[in-house]
Amino acid sequence: MLDIVFYMARGFEQFLLKSNLMVVIFTVVLLLPYVFKDWMRVLSLLAMIALGFLFNATINFFEVVAISATAFRGAYWTMLGLLFLFCFYRLICSGKKLKNKGDTIYYVIAFVFGFIASILHENIWRPLVAKSSYEFIALFGYSLGYLGGLILVGMIYFLAAYALQTILRFTQKEWGLIVSSMSIGVLISEWIKII
């Protein structure tokens, strides 16, 4: 039991690193149309990100699939492109009500994003898990800690959204436009740093 708690703590710490900025932006943009009363759906979306992370970490660690350095660079550009498109989509669709039937695509996007995030942070979790005698327990604990970080970001986002929308009297559409625009600005600055 102490082993899984140790790896949960490591996963939570890793999520809070600066190198995880794209996952934080994705989490915030993913949660834009939701309010706190949708907490079950929000929690399931965040769990899909962690599940994608765990799935890729498992198949990669146990060498079901090998990832090369070229695939790593491709994953980074794929993540940036996917995130940019998703932010742009949220910018266009801000203020529109979500239909419950069309929600499945968000689960798929969340899973894929967690999958790619696992590739990008492999140099952090792989050495840690390799030291464990129970690798799958370590991976599972690490993913639970990662999910804890996602939940923390979601809680901070909802508190900030509620406070700013109440104090500054933003509508849901204005709030969506502001957050999406800021996210696109941060992504453009990331692209400029790389180029």
PDB file of N, CA, C and O in Angstrom, residues 34 37 43 50 57 63 180 182 188:
ATOM      1  N   TYR A  34     -18.328  23.435 -19.332  1.00  0.00           N
ATOM      2  CA  TYR A  34     -18.951  22.794 -18.177  1.00  0.00           C
ATOM      3  C   TYR A  34     -19.016  23.747 -16.985  1.00  0.00           C
ATOM      4  O   TYR A  34     -18.234  24.681 -16.877  1.00  0.00           O
ATOM      5  N   LYS A  37     -21.759  21.872 -11.549  1.00  0.00           N
ATOM      6  CA  LYS A  37     -22.793  20.847 -11.343  1.00  0.00           C
ATOM      7  C   LYS A  37     -22.614  19.651 -12.282  1.00  0.00           C
ATOM      8  O   LYS A  37     -23.192  18.597 -12.065  1.00  0.00           O
ATOM      9  N   LEU A  43     -15.291  14.719 -14.157  1.00  0.00           N
ATOM     10  CA  LEU A  43     -14.422  13.705 -13.557  1.00  0.00           C
ATOM     11  C   LEU A  43     -14.160  12.557 -14.531  1.00  0.00           C
ATOM     12  O   LEU A  43     -13.032  12.055 -14.630  1.00  0.00           O
ATOM     13  N   ALA A  50      -6.174  10.415 -17.854  1.00  0.00           N
ATOM     14  CA  ALA A  50      -5.299   9.547 -17.052  1.00  0.00           C
ATOM     15  C   ALA A  50      -5.294   8.123 -17.601  1.00  0.00           C
ATOM     16  O   ALA A  50      -4.257   7.453 -17.583  1.00  0.00           O
ATOM     17  N   ALA A  57       1.588   4.245 -21.273  1.00  0.00           N
ATOM     18  CA  ALA A  57       2.727   3.926 -20.400  1.00  0.00           C
ATOM     19  C   ALA A  57       2.874   2.418 -20.238  1.00  0.00           C
ATOM     20  O   ALA A  57       3.987   1.886 -20.249  1.00  0.00           O
ATOM     21  N   GLU A  63       7.077  -2.973 -23.440  1.00  0.00           N
ATOM     22  CA  GLU A  63       7.622  -3.114 -24.792  1.00  0.00           C
ATOM     23  C   GLU A  63       6.688  -3.838 -25.760  1.00  0.00           C
ATOM     24  O   GLU A  63       7.130  -4.621 -26.598  1.00  0.00           O
ATOM     25  N   SER A 180     -10.027  30.784 -24.327  1.00  0.00           N
ATOM     26  CA  SER A 180      -9.548  30.196 -25.588  1.00  0.00           C
ATOM     27  C   SER A 180      -8.489  31.087 -26.233  1.00  0.00           C
ATOM     28  O   SER A 180      -7.469  30.597 -26.723  1.00  0.00           O
ATOM     29  N   MET A 182      -6.504  33.296 -24.751  1.00  0.00           N
ATOM     30  CA  MET A 182      -5.272  33.237 -23.962  1.00  0.00           C
ATOM     31  C   MET A 182      -4.526  31.933 -24.217  1.00  0.00           C
ATOM     32  O   MET A 182      -3.293  31.922 -24.326  1.00  0.00           O
ATOM     33  N   ILE A 188       1.014  29.804 -29.309  1.00  0.00           N
ATOM     34  CA  ILE A 188       1.828  30.488 -30.322  1.00  0.00           C
ATOM     35  C   ILE A 188       3.194  30.833 -29.765  1.00  0.00           C
ATOM     36  O   ILE A 188       4.209  30.686 -30.436  1.00  0.00           O
TER      37      ILE A 188
END
